[in-house]
PDB file of C-alpha atoms and ligand atoms in Angstrom:
ATOM      1  CA  UNK K  50      -0.011  -0.011  -0.004  1.00 43.00           C
ATOM      2  CA  UNK K  51       0.970   3.580  -0.649  1.00 48.00           C
ATOM      3  CA  UNK K  52       4.355   4.457   0.816  1.00 57.00           C
ATOM      4  CA  UNK K  53       4.529   1.664   3.417  1.00 68.00           C
ATOM      5  CA  UNK K  54       5.897  -1.894   3.574  1.00 90.00           C
ATOM      6  CA  UNK K  55       2.856  -3.957   4.500  1.00 93.00           C
ATOM      7  CA  UNK K  56       2.905  -7.251   6.473  1.00 96.00           C
ATOM      8  CA  UNK K  57      -0.499  -8.958   6.322  1.00 95.00           C
ATOM      9  CA  UNK K  58      -1.561 -11.769   8.598  1.00 97.00           C
ATOM     10  CA  UNK K  59      -4.655 -13.894   9.013  1.00 96.00           C
ATOM     11  CA  UNK K  60      -4.549 -13.818  12.785  1.00 97.00           C
ATOM     12  CA  UNK K  61      -2.306 -12.101  15.370  1.00 98.00           C
ATOM     13  CA  UNK K  62      -2.446 -11.463  19.083  1.00 98.00           C
ATOM     14  CA  UNK K  63      -2.048  -7.722  18.413  1.00 98.00           C
ATOM     15  CA  UNK K  64      -0.816  -5.954  15.308  1.00 98.00           C
ATOM     16  CA  UNK K  65       0.976  -3.465  17.563  1.00 98.00           C
ATOM     17  CA  UNK K  66       2.936  -6.268  19.365  1.00 98.00           C
ATOM     18  CA  UNK K  67       3.952  -7.575  15.923  1.00 98.00           C
ATOM     19  CA  UNK K  68       5.021  -4.084  14.850  1.00 97.00           C
ATOM     20  CA  UNK K  69       7.243  -3.786  17.970  1.00 97.00           C
ATOM     21  CA  UNK K  70       8.663  -7.297  17.240  1.00 97.00           C
ATOM     22  CA  UNK K  71       9.499  -6.253  13.673  1.00 96.00           C
ATOM     23  CA  UNK K  72      11.040  -3.046  15.021  1.00 96.00           C
ATOM     24  CA  UNK K  73      13.410  -5.099  17.182  1.00 96.00           C
ATOM     25  CA  UNK K  74      14.414  -6.964  14.050  1.00 96.00           C
ATOM     26  CA  UNK K  75      15.235  -3.664  12.351  1.00 95.00           C
ATOM     27  CA  UNK K  76      12.113  -3.081  10.264  1.00 95.00           C
ATOM     28  CA  UNK K  77      12.100   0.403   8.749  1.00 94.00           C
ATOM     29  CA  UNK K  78      10.015   3.458   9.452  1.00 94.00           C
ATOM     30  CA  UNK K  79       6.605   3.110   7.855  1.00 95.00           C
ATOM     31  CA  UNK K  80       6.312  -0.665   8.227  1.00 96.00           C
ATOM     32  CA  UNK K  81       2.619  -1.630   8.429  1.00 96.00           C
ATOM     33  CA  UNK K  82       1.116  -4.674  10.106  1.00 97.00           C
ATOM     34  CA  UNK K  83      -2.443  -5.717   9.254  1.00 96.00           C
ATOM     35  CA  UNK K  84      -4.372  -8.660  10.593  1.00 97.00           C
ATOM     36  CA  UNK K  85      -7.765 -10.055   9.608  1.00 95.00           C
ATOM     37  CA  UNK K  86      -8.392 -10.764  13.330  1.00 96.00           C
ATOM     38  CA  UNK K  87      -6.624 -10.202  16.647  1.00 98.00           C
ATOM     39  CA  UNK K  88      -6.818 -12.548  19.568  1.00 98.00           C
ATOM     40  CA  UNK K  89      -5.440 -10.122  22.165  1.00 98.00           C
ATOM     41  CA  UNK K  90      -6.272  -6.666  20.683  1.00 97.00           C
ATOM     42  CA  UNK K  91      -5.360  -3.800  23.012  1.00 96.00           C
ATOM     43  CA  UNK K  92      -7.266  -0.585  23.622  1.00 94.00           C
ATOM     44  CA  UNK K  93      -6.372   2.521  25.579  1.00 90.00           C
ATOM     45  CA  UNK K  94      -6.157   2.608  29.381  1.00 84.00           C
ATOM     46  CA  UNK K  95      -5.487  -1.154  29.615  1.00 87.00           C
ATOM     47  CA  UNK K  96      -8.746  -2.180  27.967  1.00 90.00           C
ATOM     48  CA  UNK K  97      -9.056  -4.904  25.344  1.00 93.00           C
ATOM     49  CA  UNK K  98     -10.166  -4.285  21.782  1.00 95.00           C
ATOM     50  CA  UNK K  99     -12.624  -6.852  20.395  1.00 95.00           C
ATOM     51  CA  UNK K 100     -11.141  -7.896  17.031  1.00 96.00           C
ATOM     52  CA  UNK K 101     -13.267 -10.372  15.066  1.00 94.00           C
ATOM     53  CA  UNK K 102     -12.734 -10.754  11.297  1.00 92.00           C
ATOM     54  CA  UNK K 103     -14.625  -8.121   9.314  1.00 91.00           C
ATOM     55  CA  UNK K 104     -13.115  -5.031  10.951  1.00 94.00           C
ATOM     56  CA  UNK K 105      -9.797  -3.303  10.255  1.00 96.00           C
ATOM     57  CA  UNK K 106      -6.769  -3.736  12.514  1.00 97.00           C
ATOM     58  CA  UNK K 107      -3.514  -2.150  11.571  1.00 97.00           C
ATOM     59  CA  UNK K 108      -0.390  -0.811  13.202  1.00 97.00           C
ATOM     60  CA  UNK K 109       2.292   1.391  11.745  1.00 97.00           C
ATOM     61  CA  UNK K 110       5.884   1.425  12.970  1.00 96.00           C
ATOM     62  CA  UNK K 111       7.270   4.956  13.083  1.00 96.00           C
ATOM     63  CA  UNK K 112      10.881   5.866  13.721  1.00 95.00           C
ATOM     64  CA  UNK K 113      10.450   9.511  14.550  1.00 92.00           C
ATOM     65  CA  UNK K 114      13.252  11.839  15.558  1.00 86.00           C
ATOM     66  CA  UNK K 115      10.984  13.730  17.945  1.00 88.00           C
ATOM     67  CA  UNK K 116      10.719  14.165  21.728  1.00 87.00           C
ATOM     68  CA  UNK K 117       8.073  11.908  23.384  1.00 82.00           C
ATOM     69  CA  UNK K 118       5.755  14.867  24.041  1.00 82.00           C
ATOM     70  CA  UNK K 119       5.564  15.585  20.306  1.00 89.00           C
ATOM     71  CA  UNK K 120       4.923  11.921  19.532  1.00 90.00           C
ATOM     72  CA  UNK K 121       1.693  12.308  21.505  1.00 88.00           C
ATOM     73  CA  UNK K 122       0.497  14.617  18.656  1.00 93.00           C
ATOM     74  CA  UNK K 123       0.451  11.465  16.487  1.00 95.00           C
ATOM     75  CA  UNK K 124      -2.930  10.406  17.865  1.00 93.00           C
ATOM     76  CA  UNK K 125      -4.514  13.618  16.579  1.00 96.00           C
ATOM     77  CA  UNK K 126      -2.833  13.149  13.187  1.00 97.00           C
ATOM     78  CA  UNK K 127      -4.181   9.593  13.033  1.00 97.00           C
ATOM     79  CA  UNK K 128      -7.674  10.641  14.168  1.00 97.00           C
ATOM     80  CA  UNK K 129      -7.845  13.099  11.251  1.00 97.00           C
ATOM     81  CA  UNK K 130      -6.683  10.405   8.778  1.00 97.00           C
ATOM     82  CA  UNK K 131      -9.371   8.036  10.098  1.00 96.00           C
ATOM     83  CA  UNK K 132     -12.053  10.787   9.967  1.00 96.00           C
ATOM     84  CA  UNK K 133     -11.123  11.515   6.330  1.00 94.00           C
ATOM     85  CA  UNK K 134     -11.414   7.790   5.594  1.00 93.00           C
ATOM     86  CA  UNK K 135     -14.849   7.608   7.213  1.00 91.00           C
ATOM     87  CA  UNK K 136     -15.786  10.706   5.161  1.00 89.00           C
ATOM     88  CA  UNK K 137     -15.256   8.665   2.024  1.00 85.00           C
ATOM     89  CA  UNK K 138     -18.132   6.472   3.078  1.00 83.00           C
ATOM     90  CA  UNK K 139     -20.204   8.915   5.111  1.00 85.00           C
ATOM     91  CA  UNK K 140     -19.428  12.391   3.806  1.00 85.00           C
ATOM     92  CA  UNK K 141     -19.192  14.978   6.591  1.00 87.00           C
ATOM     93  CA  UNK K 142     -20.395  12.619   9.308  1.00 89.00           C
ATOM     94  CA  UNK K 143     -17.154  11.805  11.151  1.00 94.00           C
ATOM     95  CA  UNK K 144     -16.677  13.820  14.357  1.00 95.00           C
ATOM     96  CA  UNK K 145     -13.777  13.697  16.852  1.00 95.00           C
ATOM     97  CA  UNK K 146     -13.788  13.377  20.621  1.00 93.00           C
ATOM     98  CA  UNK K 147     -10.683  14.107  22.632  1.00 93.00           C
ATOM     99  CA  UNK K 148      -8.147  12.751  22.481  1.00 89.00           C
ATOM    100  CA  UNK K 149      -8.624  10.612  19.422  1.00 86.00           C
ATOM    101  CA  UNK K 150     -12.021   8.837  19.246  1.00 92.00           C
ATOM    102  CA  UNK K 151     -13.689   8.925  15.860  1.00 95.00           C
ATOM    103  CA  UNK K 152     -17.483   9.114  16.181  1.00 94.00           C
ATOM    104  CA  UNK K 153     -20.378   8.758  13.753  1.00 94.00           C
ATOM    105  CA  UNK K 154     -23.740   9.926  15.122  1.00 91.00           C
ATOM    106  CA  UNK K 155     -22.169  10.126  18.570  1.00 91.00           C
ATOM    107  CA  UNK K 156     -21.027   6.493  18.542  1.00 94.00           C
ATOM    108  CA  UNK K 157     -17.408   5.289  18.389  1.00 94.00           C
ATOM    109  CA  UNK K 158     -16.468   3.805  15.003  1.00 95.00           C
ATOM    110  CA  UNK K 159     -12.670   3.632  15.437  1.00 96.00           C
ATOM    111  CA  UNK K 160      -9.976   3.612  18.111  1.00 95.00           C
ATOM    112  CA  UNK K 161      -6.391   4.788  18.063  1.00 96.00           C
ATOM    113  CA  UNK K 162      -3.545   3.715  20.350  1.00 96.00           C
ATOM    114  CA  UNK K 163      -0.073   5.322  20.269  1.00 94.00           C
ATOM    115  CA  UNK K 164       2.622   3.446  22.166  1.00 95.00           C
ATOM    116  CA  UNK K 165       6.311   4.183  22.515  1.00 93.00           C
ATOM    117  CA  UNK K 166       9.084   1.733  23.452  1.00 93.00           C
ATOM    118  CA  UNK K 167      12.639   0.968  22.490  1.00 88.00           C
ATOM    119  CA  UNK K 168      12.967   4.308  20.694  1.00 90.00           C
ATOM    120  CA  UNK K 169      10.105   3.720  18.269  1.00 94.00           C
ATOM    121  CA  UNK K 170       6.425   4.614  18.197  1.00 95.00           C
ATOM    122  CA  UNK K 171       3.700   2.253  17.080  1.00 96.00           C
ATOM    123  CA  UNK K 172       0.429   3.702  15.954  1.00 97.00           C
ATOM    124  CA  UNK K 173      -2.377   1.173  16.212  1.00 97.00           C
ATOM    125  CA  UNK K 174      -5.755   1.786  14.563  1.00 98.00           C
ATOM    126  CA  UNK K 175      -8.917  -0.272  14.731  1.00 97.00           C
ATOM    127  CA  UNK K 176     -11.925   0.594  12.564  1.00 96.00           C
ATOM    128  CA  UNK K 177     -15.310  -1.064  13.006  1.00 94.00           C
ATOM    129  CA  UNK K 178     -16.120  -1.852   9.397  1.00 91.00           C
ATOM    130  CA  UNK K 179     -18.632  -4.673   9.607  1.00 88.00           C
ATOM    131  CA  UNK K 180     -19.016  -5.401  13.334  1.00 89.00           C
ATOM    132  CA  UNK K 181     -19.761  -3.348  16.454  1.00 88.00           C
ATOM    133  CA  UNK K 182     -18.180  -4.623  19.662  1.00 85.00           C
ATOM    134  CA  UNK K 183     -20.670  -5.625  22.355  1.00 83.00           C
ATOM    135  CA  UNK K 184     -21.047  -4.987  26.068  1.00 83.00           C
ATOM    136  CA  UNK K 185     -19.271  -1.668  26.188  1.00 84.00           C
ATOM    137  CA  UNK K 186     -20.124   1.296  28.439  1.00 81.00           C
ATOM    138  CA  UNK K 187     -20.199   3.771  25.557  1.00 86.00           C
ATOM    139  CA  UNK K 188     -22.138   3.808  22.208  1.00 89.00           C
ATOM    140  CA  UNK K 189     -20.437   2.088  19.278  1.00 92.00           C
ATOM    141  CA  UNK K 190     -21.168   1.758  15.594  1.00 92.00           C
ATOM    142  CA  UNK K 191     -19.655   0.388  12.428  1.00 92.00           C
ATOM    143  CA  UNK K 192     -19.327   1.722   8.892  1.00 89.00           C
ATOM    144  CA  UNK K 193     -21.748  -0.906   7.612  1.00 85.00           C
ATOM    145  CA  UNK K 194     -24.327  -0.059  10.263  1.00 85.00           C
ATOM    146  CA  UNK K 195     -24.074   3.644   9.593  1.00 86.00           C
ATOM    147  CA  UNK K 196     -24.011   3.629   5.802  1.00 78.00           C
ATOM    148  CA  UNK K 197     -27.241   3.609   3.901  1.00 66.00           C
ATOM    149  CA  UNK K 198     -27.106   1.217   0.923  1.00 59.00           C
ATOM    150  CA  UNK K 199     -27.652   4.034  -1.545  1.00 51.00           C
ATOM    151  CA  UNK K 200     -24.470   5.739  -0.379  1.00 56.00           C
ATOM    152  CA  UNK K 201     -22.396   2.621  -0.646  1.00 55.00           C
ATOM    153  CA  UNK K 202     -23.481   2.264  -4.289  1.00 52.00           C
ATOM    154  CA  UNK K 203     -21.890   5.625  -5.079  1.00 54.00           C
ATOM    155  CA  UNK K 204     -18.457   4.802  -3.704  1.00 56.00           C
ATOM    156  CA  UNK K 205     -15.282   4.793  -5.744  1.00 55.00           C
ATOM    157  CA  UNK K 206     -15.607   1.848  -8.161  1.00 55.00           C
ATOM    158  CA  UNK K 207     -11.863   1.243  -7.951  1.00 57.00           C
ATOM    159  CA  UNK K 208     -12.354   0.329  -4.311  1.00 53.00           C
ATOM    160  CA  UNK K 209     -15.872  -1.070  -4.650  1.00 53.00           C
ATOM    161  CA  UNK K 210     -15.943  -2.885  -7.999  1.00 51.00           C
ATOM    162  CA  UNK K 211     -19.215  -4.639  -7.344  1.00 49.00           C
ATOM    163  CA  UNK K 212     -22.869  -4.623  -8.213  1.00 45.00           C
ATOM    164  CA  UNK K 213     -23.683  -5.874  -4.719  1.00 45.00           C
ATOM    165  CA  UNK K 214     -22.141  -3.103  -2.636  1.00 45.00           C
ATOM    166  CA  UNK K 215     -23.728  -3.685   0.731  1.00 45.00           C
ATOM    167  CA  UNK K 216     -22.766  -7.356   0.697  1.00 40.00           C
ATOM    168  CA  UNK K 217     -19.189  -6.525  -0.239  1.00 43.00           C
ATOM    169  CA  UNK K 218     -18.997  -3.961   2.558  1.00 45.00           C
ATOM    170  CA  UNK K 219     -19.373  -6.729   5.133  1.00 42.00           C
ATOM    171  CA  UNK K 220     -16.088  -8.517   4.303  1.00 46.00           C
ATOM    172  CA  UNK K 221     -14.237  -7.587   1.204  1.00 53.00           C
ATOM    173  CA  UNK K 222     -14.109  -3.852   1.776  1.00 78.00           C
ATOM    174  CA  UNK K 223     -11.907  -4.136   4.825  1.00 86.00           C
ATOM    175  CA  UNK K 224      -8.846  -4.060   2.516  1.00 86.00           C
ATOM    176  CA  UNK K 225     -10.309  -1.073   0.648  1.00 86.00           C
ATOM    177  CA  UNK K 226     -10.836   0.807   3.897  1.00 90.00           C
ATOM    178  CA  UNK K 227      -7.259  -0.062   4.915  1.00 92.00           C
ATOM    179  CA  UNK K 228      -5.865   1.187   1.614  1.00 91.00           C
ATOM    180  CA  UNK K 229      -7.796   4.446   1.858  1.00 91.00           C
ATOM    181  CA  UNK K 230      -6.693   4.931   5.481  1.00 95.00           C
ATOM    182  CA  UNK K 231      -3.009   4.399   4.681  1.00 95.00           C
ATOM    183  CA  UNK K 232      -3.188   6.931   1.877  1.00 94.00           C
ATOM    184  CA  UNK K 233      -4.758   9.527   4.156  1.00 95.00           C
ATOM    185  CA  UNK K 234      -2.310   8.682   6.908  1.00 96.00           C
ATOM    186  CA  UNK K 235       0.741   9.000   4.630  1.00 95.00           C
ATOM    187  CA  UNK K 236      -0.429  12.416   3.531  1.00 95.00           C
ATOM    188  CA  UNK K 237      -1.296  13.617   7.086  1.00 96.00           C
ATOM    189  CA  UNK K 238       2.007  12.306   8.504  1.00 96.00           C
ATOM    190  CA  UNK K 239       4.009  14.054   5.787  1.00 95.00           C
ATOM    191  CA  UNK K 240       2.246  17.386   6.385  1.00 96.00           C
ATOM    192  CA  UNK K 241       2.620  17.105  10.211  1.00 96.00           C
ATOM    193  CA  UNK K 242       6.331  16.232   9.986  1.00 93.00           C
ATOM    194  CA  UNK K 243       6.970  19.115   7.518  1.00 94.00           C
ATOM    195  CA  UNK K 244       4.790  21.816   9.068  1.00 94.00           C
ATOM    196  CA  UNK K 245       4.163  20.860  12.699  1.00 94.00           C
ATOM    197  CA  UNK K 246       1.053  20.618  14.888  1.00 95.00           C
ATOM    198  CA  UNK K 247      -0.744  23.927  14.091  1.00 95.00           C
ATOM    199  CA  UNK K 248      -2.710  22.682  11.035  1.00 96.00           C
ATOM    200  CA  UNK K 249      -3.483  19.342  12.752  1.00 96.00           C
ATOM    201  CA  UNK K 250      -4.842  21.284  15.704  1.00 96.00           C
ATOM    202  CA  UNK K 251      -7.117  23.524  13.637  1.00 95.00           C
ATOM    203  CA  UNK K 252      -8.341  20.645  11.455  1.00 96.00           C
ATOM    204  CA  UNK K 253      -8.991  18.566  14.611  1.00 96.00           C
ATOM    205  CA  UNK K 254     -10.953  21.426  16.202  1.00 96.00           C
ATOM    206  CA  UNK K 255     -13.103  21.816  13.087  1.00 96.00           C
ATOM    207  CA  UNK K 256     -14.349  18.266  13.600  1.00 95.00           C
ATOM    208  CA  UNK K 257     -14.592  18.275  17.406  1.00 95.00           C
ATOM    209  CA  UNK K 258     -17.547  18.880  19.637  1.00 89.00           C
ATOM    210  CA  UNK K 259     -18.569  22.567  19.603  1.00 92.00           C
ATOM    211  CA  UNK K 260     -16.854  24.973  21.934  1.00 95.00           C
ATOM    212  CA  UNK K 261     -18.848  25.148  25.136  1.00 95.00           C
ATOM    213  CA  UNK K 262     -19.959  21.485  25.081  1.00 94.00           C
ATOM    214  CA  UNK K 263     -19.881  20.199  28.626  1.00 96.00           C
ATOM    215  CA  UNK K 264     -17.358  17.416  29.014  1.00 95.00           C
ATOM    216  CA  UNK K 265     -16.323  15.290  31.978  1.00 94.00           C
ATOM    217  CA  UNK K 266     -12.736  14.076  32.345  1.00 92.00           C
ATOM    218  CA  UNK K 267     -12.388  12.015  35.517  1.00 90.00           C
ATOM    219  CA  UNK K 268     -13.595  14.196  38.360  1.00 91.00           C
ATOM    220  CA  UNK K 269     -13.350  17.397  36.292  1.00 94.00           C
ATOM    221  CA  UNK K 270     -16.394  18.738  34.509  1.00 95.00           C
ATOM    222  CA  UNK K 271     -16.259  21.839  32.380  1.00 96.00           C
ATOM    223  CA  UNK K 272     -17.109  23.575  29.085  1.00 96.00           C
ATOM    224  CA  UNK K 273     -14.913  22.541  26.152  1.00 96.00           C
ATOM    225  CA  UNK K 274     -12.576  25.437  25.383  1.00 96.00           C
ATOM    226  CA  UNK K 275     -10.521  23.826  22.652  1.00 95.00           C
ATOM    227  CA  UNK K 276      -7.088  22.083  22.756  1.00 95.00           C
ATOM    228  CA  UNK K 277      -3.826  23.649  23.711  1.00 95.00           C
ATOM    229  CA  UNK K 278      -0.838  23.984  21.340  1.00 93.00           C
ATOM    230  CA  UNK K 279       0.406  20.590  22.608  1.00 92.00           C
ATOM    231  CA  UNK K 280      -2.987  18.846  22.265  1.00 93.00           C
ATOM    232  CA  UNK K 281      -4.000  19.086  25.977  1.00 94.00           C
ATOM    233  CA  UNK K 282      -7.754  19.360  26.493  1.00 96.00           C
ATOM    234  CA  UNK K 283      -8.937  22.751  27.805  1.00 96.00           C
ATOM    235  CA  UNK K 284     -11.996  22.852  30.038  1.00 97.00           C
ATOM    236  CA  UNK K 285     -13.505  25.961  31.580  1.00 97.00           C
ATOM    237  CA  UNK K 286     -14.633  25.066  35.082  1.00 96.00           C
ATOM    238  CA  UNK K 287     -16.090  27.201  37.918  1.00 95.00           C
ATOM    239  CA  UNK K 288     -12.492  27.261  39.250  1.00 94.00           C
ATOM    240  CA  UNK K 289     -11.004  28.530  35.984  1.00 96.00           C
ATOM    241  CA  UNK K 290      -9.437  26.967  32.915  1.00 96.00           C
ATOM    242  CA  UNK K 291      -8.072  23.437  33.433  1.00 96.00           C
ATOM    243  CA  UNK K 292      -5.631  21.511  31.228  1.00 96.00           C
ATOM    244  CA  UNK K 293      -6.269  17.779  30.909  1.00 94.00           C
ATOM    245  CA  UNK K 294      -3.381  15.734  29.509  1.00 91.00           C
ATOM    246  CA  UNK K 295      -4.658  12.136  29.699  1.00 87.00           C
ATOM    247  CA  UNK K 296      -7.589   9.858  30.356  1.00 85.00           C
ATOM    248  CA  UNK K 297     -11.053   9.431  28.950  1.00 84.00           C
ATOM    249  CA  UNK K 298     -13.697  12.084  28.325  1.00 89.00           C
ATOM    250  CA  UNK K 299     -17.499  11.840  28.321  1.00 88.00           C
ATOM    251  CA  UNK K 300     -19.886  14.237  26.696  1.00 86.00           C
ATOM    252  CA  UNK K 301     -22.449  15.299  29.323  1.00 81.00           C
TER     253      UNK K 301
HETATM  254  C1  BTN Y 140      -8.984   2.589  21.939  1.00 51.98           C
HETATM  255  O1  BTN Y 140      -9.087   2.070  23.064  1.00 51.98           O
HETATM  256  O2  BTN Y 140      -9.814   3.402  21.512  1.00 51.98           O
HETATM  257  C2  BTN Y 140      -7.826   2.240  21.037  1.00 51.98           C
HETATM  258  C3  BTN Y 140      -8.021   0.939  20.290  1.00 51.98           C
HETATM  259  C4  BTN Y 140      -6.909   0.585  19.341  1.00 51.98           C
HETATM  260  C5  BTN Y 140      -7.138  -0.726  18.658  1.00 51.98           C
HETATM  261  C6  BTN Y 140      -6.084  -1.029  17.622  1.00 51.98           C
HETATM  262  S1  BTN Y 140      -6.529  -2.368  16.590  1.00 51.98           S
HETATM  263  C7  BTN Y 140      -4.949  -2.380  15.877  1.00 51.98           C
HETATM  264  C8  BTN Y 140      -3.969  -2.150  17.006  1.00 51.98           C
HETATM  265  N1  BTN Y 140      -3.621  -3.396  17.672  1.00 51.98           N
HETATM  266  C9  BTN Y 140      -4.043  -3.386  18.933  1.00 51.98           C
HETATM  267  O3  BTN Y 140      -3.869  -4.341  19.732  1.00 51.98           O
HETATM  268  N2  BTN Y 140      -4.675  -2.272  19.236  1.00 51.98           N
HETATM  269  C10 BTN Y 140      -4.664  -1.370  18.103  1.00 51.98           C
END
């Protein structure tokens, strides 16, 4: 796929573990690991990531000459690439929730996990293409669930060369979604590395919850006031403006 060496597997514990393993063997910057299913998929904050066949699971090995704080910007870069990919199927419907959840109609359609070890970063992305995970505390959706059949029929015929589009979207389109995502990611990464975080920040804000939306982060509740120049969440609380640098956020 565009600009990356891709390693594809039928089944892996975690594509990110495999990317770290390949890194230890000397794999180059931009190496991509894709699996049809994961048996030990990882989410943020120590959670698992349900990974049956039919959804997209990929990890990208990045050898970045940047301080760890700047590597954290990667999750915003990736969220934009995922949102642009979702846009190809659901024009204008992908929204972003801090730090990097991609939502359609308020439900999570993709997750992003940035991990750093041994001097490399691994960017792991999971997109719910055909299946929604079950039993979660937050709303989830999938591309197939969210896309009306009529819209699927209008998709790029190079990626959807079929007269039975909705059926294809259940299985065969995972590769198409992955291809599209890697193209968007390659372009977003190049622009971020060349020009820095400012454009990423403004593009991210344009897709985020409106300023003033009440958000809860742990014990802190406040009105969304944007993100700082390093990506920290800014909340206006009765005690003043608060910077949140990690954790999960709920929209109240
Ligand atoms: C989240 O909790 O929102 C992040 C989920 C990240 C899941 C992806 S799937 C591909 C890669 N491999 C993993 O084990 N996790 C990430």
